[in-house]
Short mmCIF file of C-alpha atoms and ligand atoms in Angstrom, two decimals:
data_model
loop_
_atom_site.label_atom_id
_atom_site.label_comp_id
_atom_site.label_asym_id
_atom_site.label_seq_id
_atom_site.Cartn_x
_atom_site.Cartn_y
_atom_site.Cartn_z
CA MET A 159 2.10 41.67 -34.64
CA GLU A 160 5.14 43.17 -32.98
CA ILE A 161 7.36 45.69 -34.73
CA THR A 162 10.69 44.06 -33.92
CA THR A 163 14.13 45.29 -34.94
CA LYS A 164 14.11 42.71 -37.70
CA VAL A 165 10.83 44.09 -39.06
CA ARG A 166 12.19 47.64 -38.93
CA GLU A 167 15.35 46.71 -40.80
CA PHE A 168 13.35 44.91 -43.41
CA ALA A 169 10.94 47.84 -43.85
CA GLN A 170 13.85 50.26 -44.36
CA SER A 171 15.39 48.11 -47.06
CA VAL A 172 12.41 47.24 -49.25
CA ARG A 173 9.88 48.84 -51.55
CA THR A 174 6.76 50.12 -49.78
CA PRO A 175 3.83 49.85 -49.28
CA PHE A 176 3.38 46.27 -48.14
CA VAL A 177 1.41 44.25 -45.61
CA LEU A 178 3.49 41.99 -43.39
CA MET A 179 1.63 39.00 -41.94
CA ASP A 180 2.31 36.48 -39.22
CA LEU A 181 0.46 33.19 -39.74
CA ASP A 182 1.10 32.07 -36.15
CA THR A 183 -1.25 34.85 -35.05
CA VAL A 184 -3.91 33.57 -37.48
CA GLU A 185 -3.53 30.13 -35.91
CA ARG A 186 -3.90 31.53 -32.39
CA ASN A 187 -7.01 33.49 -33.44
CA TYR A 188 -8.57 30.41 -35.00
CA LYS A 189 -7.97 28.26 -31.94
CA LYS A 190 -9.18 30.91 -29.52
CA LEU A 191 -12.45 31.36 -31.38
CA LYS A 192 -12.96 27.61 -31.65
CA SER A 193 -12.53 27.15 -27.91
CA SER A 194 -14.72 30.14 -27.00
CA ILE A 195 -17.88 28.73 -28.61
CA PRO A 196 -18.28 24.97 -28.08
CA GLY A 197 -19.03 23.07 -31.28
CA VAL A 198 -18.89 26.12 -33.56
CA ARG A 199 -17.93 25.57 -37.19
CA ILE A 200 -15.76 28.35 -38.57
CA PHE A 201 -16.33 29.67 -42.11
CA TYR A 202 -13.54 32.19 -42.71
CA ALA A 203 -14.82 35.17 -44.74
CA VAL A 204 -12.39 35.05 -47.64
CA LYS A 205 -12.78 38.71 -48.63
CA ALA A 206 -10.98 39.89 -45.47
CA ASN A 207 -7.66 38.58 -46.78
CA SER A 208 -7.63 36.14 -49.65
CA HIS A 209 -3.90 35.50 -49.95
CA LEU A 210 -3.19 31.86 -50.75
CA ARG A 211 -0.97 31.33 -47.73
CA VAL A 212 -3.66 32.67 -45.39
CA LEU A 213 -6.28 30.41 -46.95
CA LYS A 214 -3.96 27.40 -46.85
CA LYS A 215 -3.18 27.97 -43.20
CA LEU A 216 -6.86 28.13 -42.32
CA HIS A 217 -7.61 25.06 -44.43
CA GLU A 218 -4.89 23.16 -42.56
CA LEU A 219 -6.44 24.24 -39.28
CA GLY A 220 -9.75 22.76 -40.40
CA SER A 221 -11.58 25.93 -41.33
CA SER A 222 -14.49 26.11 -43.76
CA PHE A 223 -14.98 29.20 -45.90
CA ASP A 224 -17.59 31.85 -46.59
CA VAL A 225 -17.39 32.82 -50.27
CA ALA A 226 -18.96 35.54 -52.39
CA SER A 227 -18.11 34.68 -55.99
CA ARG A 228 -17.09 32.04 -58.51
CA THR A 229 -13.48 33.22 -58.36
CA GLU A 230 -13.28 32.61 -54.61
CA ILE A 231 -14.87 29.17 -55.01
CA GLU A 232 -12.41 28.20 -57.74
CA LYS A 233 -9.46 29.35 -55.72
CA LEU A 234 -10.48 27.24 -52.72
CA LEU A 235 -11.32 24.15 -54.78
CA SER A 236 -7.94 24.36 -56.50
CA MET A 237 -6.32 24.27 -53.04
CA GLY A 238 -8.12 21.03 -52.30
CA VAL A 239 -10.86 22.46 -50.08
CA PRO A 240 -13.96 20.25 -50.46
CA ALA A 241 -17.10 21.98 -51.75
CA SER A 242 -18.90 20.81 -48.61
CA ASN A 243 -16.70 23.24 -46.67
CA LEU A 244 -17.97 26.25 -48.62
CA SER A 245 -20.92 28.49 -47.88
CA PHE A 246 -22.07 30.92 -50.57
CA GLY A 247 -22.90 33.71 -48.15
CA ASN A 248 -23.23 36.64 -50.52
CA THR A 249 -26.92 37.59 -50.71
CA ILE A 250 -26.40 39.18 -54.14
CA LYS A 251 -25.21 36.36 -56.37
CA ARG A 252 -24.91 36.19 -60.14
CA GLU A 253 -27.19 33.51 -61.47
CA GLU A 254 -24.42 31.75 -63.38
CA ASP A 255 -22.31 31.72 -60.21
CA ILE A 256 -25.10 29.89 -58.37
CA LYS A 257 -25.25 27.35 -61.17
CA PHE A 258 -21.48 26.94 -61.12
CA ALA A 259 -21.43 26.55 -57.32
CA LYS A 260 -24.10 23.87 -57.44
CA SER A 261 -22.29 22.04 -60.27
CA VAL A 262 -19.13 21.71 -58.19
CA GLY A 263 -20.99 20.58 -55.08
CA VAL A 264 -21.61 23.72 -53.02
CA ASP A 265 -24.93 23.25 -51.26
CA LEU A 266 -25.31 26.12 -48.84
CA PHE A 267 -26.61 29.51 -49.98
CA ALA A 268 -27.66 32.73 -48.26
CA ALA A 269 -30.64 34.87 -49.27
CA ASP A 270 -32.60 37.86 -48.02
CA ALA A 271 -35.04 38.40 -50.88
CA GLU A 272 -37.70 36.49 -52.84
CA MET A 273 -35.90 36.99 -56.13
CA GLU A 274 -32.66 35.58 -54.72
CA LEU A 275 -34.54 32.45 -53.60
CA GLU A 276 -36.02 32.12 -57.08
CA LYS A 277 -32.53 32.37 -58.60
CA ILE A 278 -31.28 29.68 -56.22
CA ALA A 279 -34.30 27.43 -56.86
CA ARG A 280 -33.75 27.68 -60.63
CA ASN A 281 -30.02 26.98 -60.57
CA ALA A 282 -29.50 24.88 -57.45
CA PRO A 283 -32.76 22.98 -56.93
CA ASN A 284 -33.33 21.60 -53.43
CA ALA A 285 -30.28 23.42 -52.07
CA LYS A 286 -29.92 24.33 -48.42
CA VAL A 287 -30.58 27.99 -47.80
CA TYR A 288 -30.28 30.24 -44.82
CA LEU A 289 -32.09 33.54 -44.55
CA ARG A 290 -30.40 36.67 -43.34
CA ILE A 291 -31.83 39.02 -40.72
CA GLY A 292 -30.91 42.68 -40.91
CA MET A 293 -29.16 44.23 -37.94
CA GLY A 294 -28.83 47.89 -37.04
CA GLY A 295 -25.04 47.77 -37.02
CA THR A 296 -25.11 49.92 -33.90
CA ASP A 297 -21.76 50.54 -32.30
CA SER A 298 -19.81 48.96 -35.11
CA ASP A 299 -17.21 50.77 -37.23
CA TRP A 300 -18.42 49.33 -40.52
CA PRO A 301 -22.20 48.77 -40.20
CA LEU A 302 -23.61 46.44 -42.84
CA SER A 303 -27.13 47.56 -42.07
CA LYS A 304 -29.73 48.29 -44.74
CA LYS A 305 -27.87 46.73 -47.65
CA PHE A 306 -27.99 43.23 -46.16
CA GLY A 307 -30.61 41.24 -44.33
CA THR A 308 -34.23 42.06 -43.73
CA ASN A 309 -36.75 42.34 -40.89
CA ILE A 310 -38.07 39.37 -38.94
CA ASP A 311 -41.49 39.26 -40.57
CA HIS A 312 -39.93 39.29 -44.00
CA VAL A 313 -37.52 36.54 -43.01
CA LYS A 314 -40.51 34.45 -41.86
CA ASP A 315 -42.16 34.98 -45.26
CA LEU A 316 -38.92 33.95 -46.95
CA VAL A 317 -38.74 30.73 -44.92
CA VAL A 318 -42.19 29.76 -46.13
CA TYR A 319 -41.42 30.88 -49.68
CA ALA A 320 -38.16 28.87 -49.76
CA LYS A 321 -40.12 25.76 -48.79
CA ARG A 322 -42.66 26.46 -51.52
CA LEU A 323 -39.83 26.66 -54.05
CA ASP A 324 -38.66 23.21 -52.91
CA LEU A 325 -35.56 24.64 -51.33
CA ASN A 326 -34.41 23.45 -47.93
CA PRO A 327 -34.50 26.36 -45.44
CA VAL A 328 -32.03 25.14 -42.81
CA GLY A 329 -31.25 28.23 -40.81
CA VAL A 330 -30.86 31.92 -40.23
CA SER A 331 -27.84 34.20 -40.46
CA PHE A 332 -27.02 37.72 -39.37
CA HIS A 333 -24.06 40.06 -39.21
CA VAL A 334 -23.95 42.51 -36.31
CA GLY A 335 -21.78 44.95 -38.29
CA SER A 336 -18.05 44.73 -38.79
CA GLN A 337 -15.78 45.75 -35.90
CA CYS A 338 -18.70 45.62 -33.45
CA TYR A 339 -17.98 46.93 -29.96
CA ASP A 340 -21.17 45.74 -28.23
CA LYS A 341 -21.18 42.08 -27.22
CA TYR A 342 -24.93 42.23 -26.58
CA SER A 343 -25.55 42.74 -30.31
CA TRP A 344 -25.17 38.95 -30.65
CA LYS A 345 -27.77 38.41 -27.92
CA GLU A 346 -30.21 40.73 -29.64
CA ALA A 347 -29.73 38.86 -32.92
CA LEU A 348 -30.11 35.43 -31.32
CA MET A 349 -33.41 36.47 -29.78
CA LYS A 350 -34.67 37.23 -33.28
CA VAL A 351 -33.36 33.93 -34.63
CA ALA A 352 -35.23 32.04 -31.88
CA ASP A 353 -38.44 33.84 -32.82
CA ILE A 354 -38.00 32.73 -36.44
CA PHE A 355 -37.11 29.12 -35.54
CA TRP A 356 -40.21 28.92 -33.35
CA PHE A 357 -42.39 30.32 -36.13
CA ALA A 358 -40.89 27.83 -38.62
CA ARG A 359 -41.63 24.95 -36.27
CA LEU A 360 -45.28 25.94 -36.14
CA GLN A 361 -45.23 25.69 -39.95
CA GLY A 362 -43.67 22.23 -39.73
CA ILE A 363 -40.27 23.48 -40.92
CA ARG A 364 -37.35 22.42 -38.74
CA MET A 365 -34.49 24.86 -38.93
CA ASN A 366 -31.41 24.27 -36.80
CA ILE A 367 -28.44 26.20 -38.23
CA ILE A 368 -27.54 29.58 -36.77
CA ASN A 369 -24.95 31.46 -38.74
CA LEU A 370 -23.47 33.99 -36.31
CA GLY A 371 -21.82 35.98 -39.11
CA GLY A 372 -18.72 38.07 -38.55
CA GLY A 373 -18.26 41.35 -36.72
CA MET A 374 -15.93 40.39 -33.93
CA PRO A 375 -13.63 43.32 -33.27
CA ILE A 376 -9.88 43.65 -33.01
CA LYS A 377 -7.92 46.25 -31.10
CA TYR A 378 -7.28 49.44 -33.04
CA VAL A 379 -7.64 52.40 -30.69
CA ARG A 380 -10.85 51.75 -28.70
CA ASP A 381 -11.23 49.04 -26.06
CA ILE A 382 -12.99 45.94 -27.32
CA PRO A 383 -14.84 42.98 -25.84
CA THR A 384 -12.68 39.86 -26.12
CA VAL A 385 -13.58 36.80 -28.18
CA GLU A 386 -14.08 34.93 -24.91
CA GLU A 387 -16.55 37.56 -23.65
CA ILE A 388 -18.52 37.54 -26.89
CA GLY A 389 -18.46 33.72 -26.83
CA GLU A 390 -19.93 33.79 -23.33
CA VAL A 391 -22.83 36.01 -24.42
CA ILE A 392 -23.45 33.71 -27.39
CA ASN A 393 -23.34 30.54 -25.28
CA GLU A 394 -25.67 32.00 -22.65
CA SER A 395 -28.11 33.24 -25.29
CA ILE A 396 -28.22 29.81 -26.94
CA GLU A 397 -29.05 28.23 -23.58
CA GLU A 398 -31.66 30.85 -22.82
CA PHE A 399 -33.53 31.21 -26.13
CA PHE A 400 -33.32 27.77 -27.74
CA ASN A 401 -34.46 25.48 -24.95
CA PHE A 402 -37.53 24.48 -27.02
CA MET A 403 -35.32 22.45 -29.36
CA ASP A 404 -32.09 20.42 -29.51
CA ARG A 405 -28.97 22.54 -29.38
CA PRO A 406 -28.74 24.35 -32.74
CA VAL A 407 -25.76 23.91 -35.06
CA LEU A 408 -23.55 27.00 -34.91
CA PHE A 409 -21.64 28.52 -37.80
CA ILE A 410 -19.52 31.65 -37.53
CA GLU A 411 -17.93 33.72 -40.32
CA PRO A 412 -15.03 35.72 -38.94
CA GLY A 413 -13.03 37.92 -41.27
CA ARG A 414 -11.36 40.76 -39.40
CA SER A 415 -10.92 38.89 -36.12
CA MET A 416 -9.09 36.03 -37.87
CA VAL A 417 -6.48 38.08 -39.74
CA GLY A 418 -6.63 41.73 -38.64
CA ASP A 419 -4.13 41.63 -35.81
CA ALA A 420 -1.90 39.25 -37.79
CA GLY A 421 -0.75 42.00 -40.15
CA VAL A 422 0.79 45.45 -40.30
CA LEU A 423 0.65 47.81 -43.26
CA VAL A 424 3.95 49.55 -43.91
CA SER A 425 4.07 52.77 -45.88
CA ARG A 426 6.48 55.63 -46.55
CA VAL A 427 6.17 59.39 -46.49
CA ILE A 428 6.64 60.73 -50.02
CA LEU A 429 5.73 64.39 -49.41
CA ARG A 430 5.20 66.89 -46.62
CA SER A 431 3.78 70.35 -47.17
CA THR A 432 2.03 73.29 -45.53
CA LYS A 433 -0.98 74.86 -47.23
CA ASP A 434 -3.48 77.35 -45.82
CA MET A 435 -1.97 76.93 -42.36
CA LYS A 436 -2.50 73.19 -42.49
CA ASP A 437 0.26 70.61 -42.46
CA TRP A 438 -0.07 67.72 -44.86
CA VAL A 439 1.73 64.39 -45.01
CA TYR A 440 1.36 62.23 -48.11
CA LEU A 441 2.08 58.50 -48.12
CA ASP A 442 2.71 55.92 -50.82
CA ALA A 443 -0.46 54.11 -49.67
CA GLY A 444 -3.92 55.61 -49.35
CA VAL A 445 -7.63 55.03 -49.66
CA PHE A 446 -7.22 53.32 -53.05
CA HIS A 447 -4.16 51.36 -52.00
CA GLY A 448 -5.13 49.40 -48.92
CA LEU A 449 -6.54 52.01 -46.56
CA MET A 450 -10.14 52.02 -47.82
CA GLU A 451 -11.63 51.53 -44.37
CA THR A 452 -10.39 54.92 -43.23
CA ILE A 453 -13.10 56.60 -45.32
CA GLU A 454 -15.58 55.53 -42.61
CA ASP A 455 -12.98 56.88 -40.16
CA LEU A 456 -11.73 53.50 -38.97
CA ARG A 457 -8.79 54.55 -36.82
CA TYR A 458 -5.60 52.56 -37.01
CA GLU A 459 -2.88 52.91 -34.41
CA LEU A 460 0.10 54.50 -36.15
CA VAL A 461 3.81 54.22 -35.41
CA VAL A 462 6.43 56.31 -37.19
CA ASP A 463 9.70 54.42 -37.21
CA GLY A 464 12.33 55.91 -34.92
CA LYS A 465 10.09 58.82 -33.88
CA GLU A 466 8.01 57.07 -31.22
CA ASN A 467 9.06 59.54 -28.53
CA VAL A 468 8.91 62.73 -30.55
CA VAL A 469 6.31 65.38 -29.64
CA CYS A 470 3.25 65.09 -31.88
CA LYS A 471 1.09 67.64 -33.66
CA SER A 472 -1.95 67.47 -35.91
CA PHE A 473 -1.57 66.71 -39.62
CA THR A 474 -3.81 65.83 -42.51
CA LEU A 475 -2.72 62.43 -43.79
CA ALA A 476 -3.34 61.61 -47.46
CA GLY A 477 -2.59 59.03 -50.12
CA PRO A 478 -0.65 59.37 -53.38
CA THR A 479 -3.41 59.47 -56.03
CA CYS A 480 -4.84 62.39 -57.99
CA ASP A 481 -8.23 62.08 -56.30
CA SER A 482 -9.38 64.32 -53.48
CA VAL A 483 -11.20 61.39 -51.82
CA ASP A 484 -7.77 59.93 -51.16
CA VAL A 485 -7.45 61.48 -47.71
CA ILE A 486 -6.77 58.98 -44.95
CA TYR A 487 -7.42 61.24 -41.93
CA ASP A 488 -8.37 64.94 -41.91
CA GLU A 489 -6.73 65.21 -38.53
CA VAL A 490 -4.30 62.84 -36.94
CA ASP A 491 -1.43 63.28 -34.49
CA LEU A 492 2.01 62.53 -35.93
CA PRO A 493 5.56 63.35 -34.82
CA GLU A 494 6.17 67.04 -35.53
CA ASN A 495 9.41 66.27 -37.38
CA ILE A 496 7.93 63.60 -39.68
CA THR A 497 9.50 63.91 -43.11
CA LEU A 498 10.33 62.42 -46.51
CA GLY A 499 11.28 58.75 -46.35
CA ASP A 500 9.91 58.06 -42.88
CA ILE A 501 8.35 54.65 -42.46
CA ILE A 502 4.87 54.59 -40.97
CA TYR A 503 3.25 51.45 -39.58
CA PHE A 504 -0.53 50.96 -39.57
CA LEU A 505 -0.95 48.38 -36.83
CA ASN A 506 -3.44 45.52 -37.01
CA ALA A 507 -4.02 45.97 -40.73
CA GLY A 508 -4.15 42.35 -41.86
CA ALA A 509 -7.84 42.55 -42.83
CA TYR A 510 -9.52 44.56 -45.59
CA THR A 511 -6.33 46.14 -46.83
CA VAL A 512 -4.59 44.17 -49.58
CA ASP A 513 -7.93 42.95 -50.91
CA TYR A 514 -9.21 46.52 -51.22
CA ASN A 515 -6.29 47.46 -53.33
CA THR A 516 -6.77 49.13 -56.73
CA LYS A 517 -4.22 50.17 -59.32
CA PHE A 518 -5.80 53.60 -59.59
CA ASN A 519 -3.49 56.09 -61.34
CA GLY A 520 -1.26 53.14 -62.22
CA ILE A 521 0.08 53.19 -58.69
CA GLU A 522 0.97 49.81 -57.23
CA GLY A 523 -0.66 49.08 -53.91
CA PRO A 524 0.68 47.03 -51.03
CA TYR A 525 2.05 43.59 -51.74
CA MET A 526 1.87 40.79 -49.19
CA CYS A 527 4.82 39.52 -47.28
CA PHE A 528 5.15 36.96 -44.47
CA ILE A 529 7.35 37.21 -41.43
CA ASP A 530 8.84 33.75 -42.00
CA GLU A 531 10.04 34.68 -45.50
CA ILE A 532 11.45 38.18 -45.08
CA ASP A 533 15.04 36.98 -45.27
CA LEU A 534 14.27 35.58 -48.72
CA ARG A 535 12.53 38.56 -50.32
CA GLU A 536 15.32 39.78 -52.59
CA ASP A 537 12.67 40.74 -55.16
CA VAL A 538 11.46 43.69 -53.10
CA LYS A 539 14.84 45.07 -51.95
CA ILE A 540 15.58 48.69 -52.80
CA THR A 541 19.02 49.15 -54.26
CA GLU A 542 19.08 52.94 -54.28
CA MET A 543 17.01 55.34 -52.23
CA ILE A 544 16.80 58.74 -53.81
CA GLY A 545 16.86 61.82 -51.61
CA SER A 546 17.38 60.23 -48.24
C1 PLP B 1403 -17.63 40.33 -44.62
C2 PLP B 1403 -18.47 39.25 -44.10
C3 PLP B 1403 -18.09 38.57 -42.94
C4 PLP B 1403 -16.86 38.93 -42.13
O1 PLP B 1403 -17.10 40.03 -41.33
P1 PLP B 1403 -16.02 40.57 -40.26
O2 PLP B 1403 -16.68 41.74 -39.65
O3 PLP B 1403 -14.79 40.90 -41.00
O4 PLP B 1403 -15.79 39.48 -39.28
C5 PLP B 1403 -18.88 37.53 -42.52
N1 PLP B 1403 -19.99 37.18 -43.20
C6 PLP B 1403 -20.39 37.80 -44.31
C7 PLP B 1403 -21.61 37.35 -45.02
C8 PLP B 1403 -19.65 38.87 -44.80
O5 PLP B 1403 -20.05 39.49 -45.90
#
């Protein structure tokens, strides 16, 4: 999203921090993904940004949704999303949530362990399940390796076990790691899926759903493969590895790539100091207030309002809480004259920011705001700015 004069004026006049979103960008992202992979069905990963307006927009566009909890399911149902458009993709579900999901008509569940299949079989008999392969998460900023998914042989065992439990094993899922820079990760995963589908066939089990997961990157500071390029690798791999069967049904679960570049996080400098020869800048947002992903050193592009052409020097950038973990970057280049009251923009911060917000220390995190409503947001206007 562009930092226009209108955005700058708004940022100066309202309470910070906040995340400003542009739903037109979400729409463009949705359409681009849809056209890059023929026939793909999109399940937006709700956790990336669960604001009602974002979900409504995606519902209007025809999106389905990947959910992780009863609360997310209830929110979507109350918006009029049919249960058949929901996939319960969390591999670590509460038993009562499975029961609830089944009772409202959700029929698609993920698993990567025997015990999870048993929980599903008990509470959602005969449900459709897909099994999750583990991926290394190589060359991704937020690898999901180890915690999720399992090795191919184990997945094969799970397919057979699911059948024995009278579940309906319909497919395989994976997640290459969030913010993945290597388009060939999808190829590597699809090769494994083909191996499992072939094995299942030999057992008389016909699986045909491939859930391509999330992981598609957005532009922060490093160059990225485009959605079109990743789509090409996916399409070619499908042609190459699945010629022993009819074309599989493709699901995809984008989070970051749907909403990331549709938002900007806006924060203010509330303190600058020099200690032990190091210069510190403290903001009103930090690790506990929207910038959680920086703890794995995810690098946002930063813009300090009105100081774009000022010479930069290295600072430590930290958040406002009384916790030493609340350091955004140990070293980052900022304008040398940055000071109290300056507005700082974290570009492409529409994903995994507002939803990671805590009220730690009683400090309010970023609120959400939309570009088409900024003229109306009297509720967030600052009437007096102290000290500046
Ligand atoms: C978080 C998540 C996603 C979205 O991942 P992105 O990297 O943000 O695209 C997709 N699927 C599952 C199961 C997830 O947990």
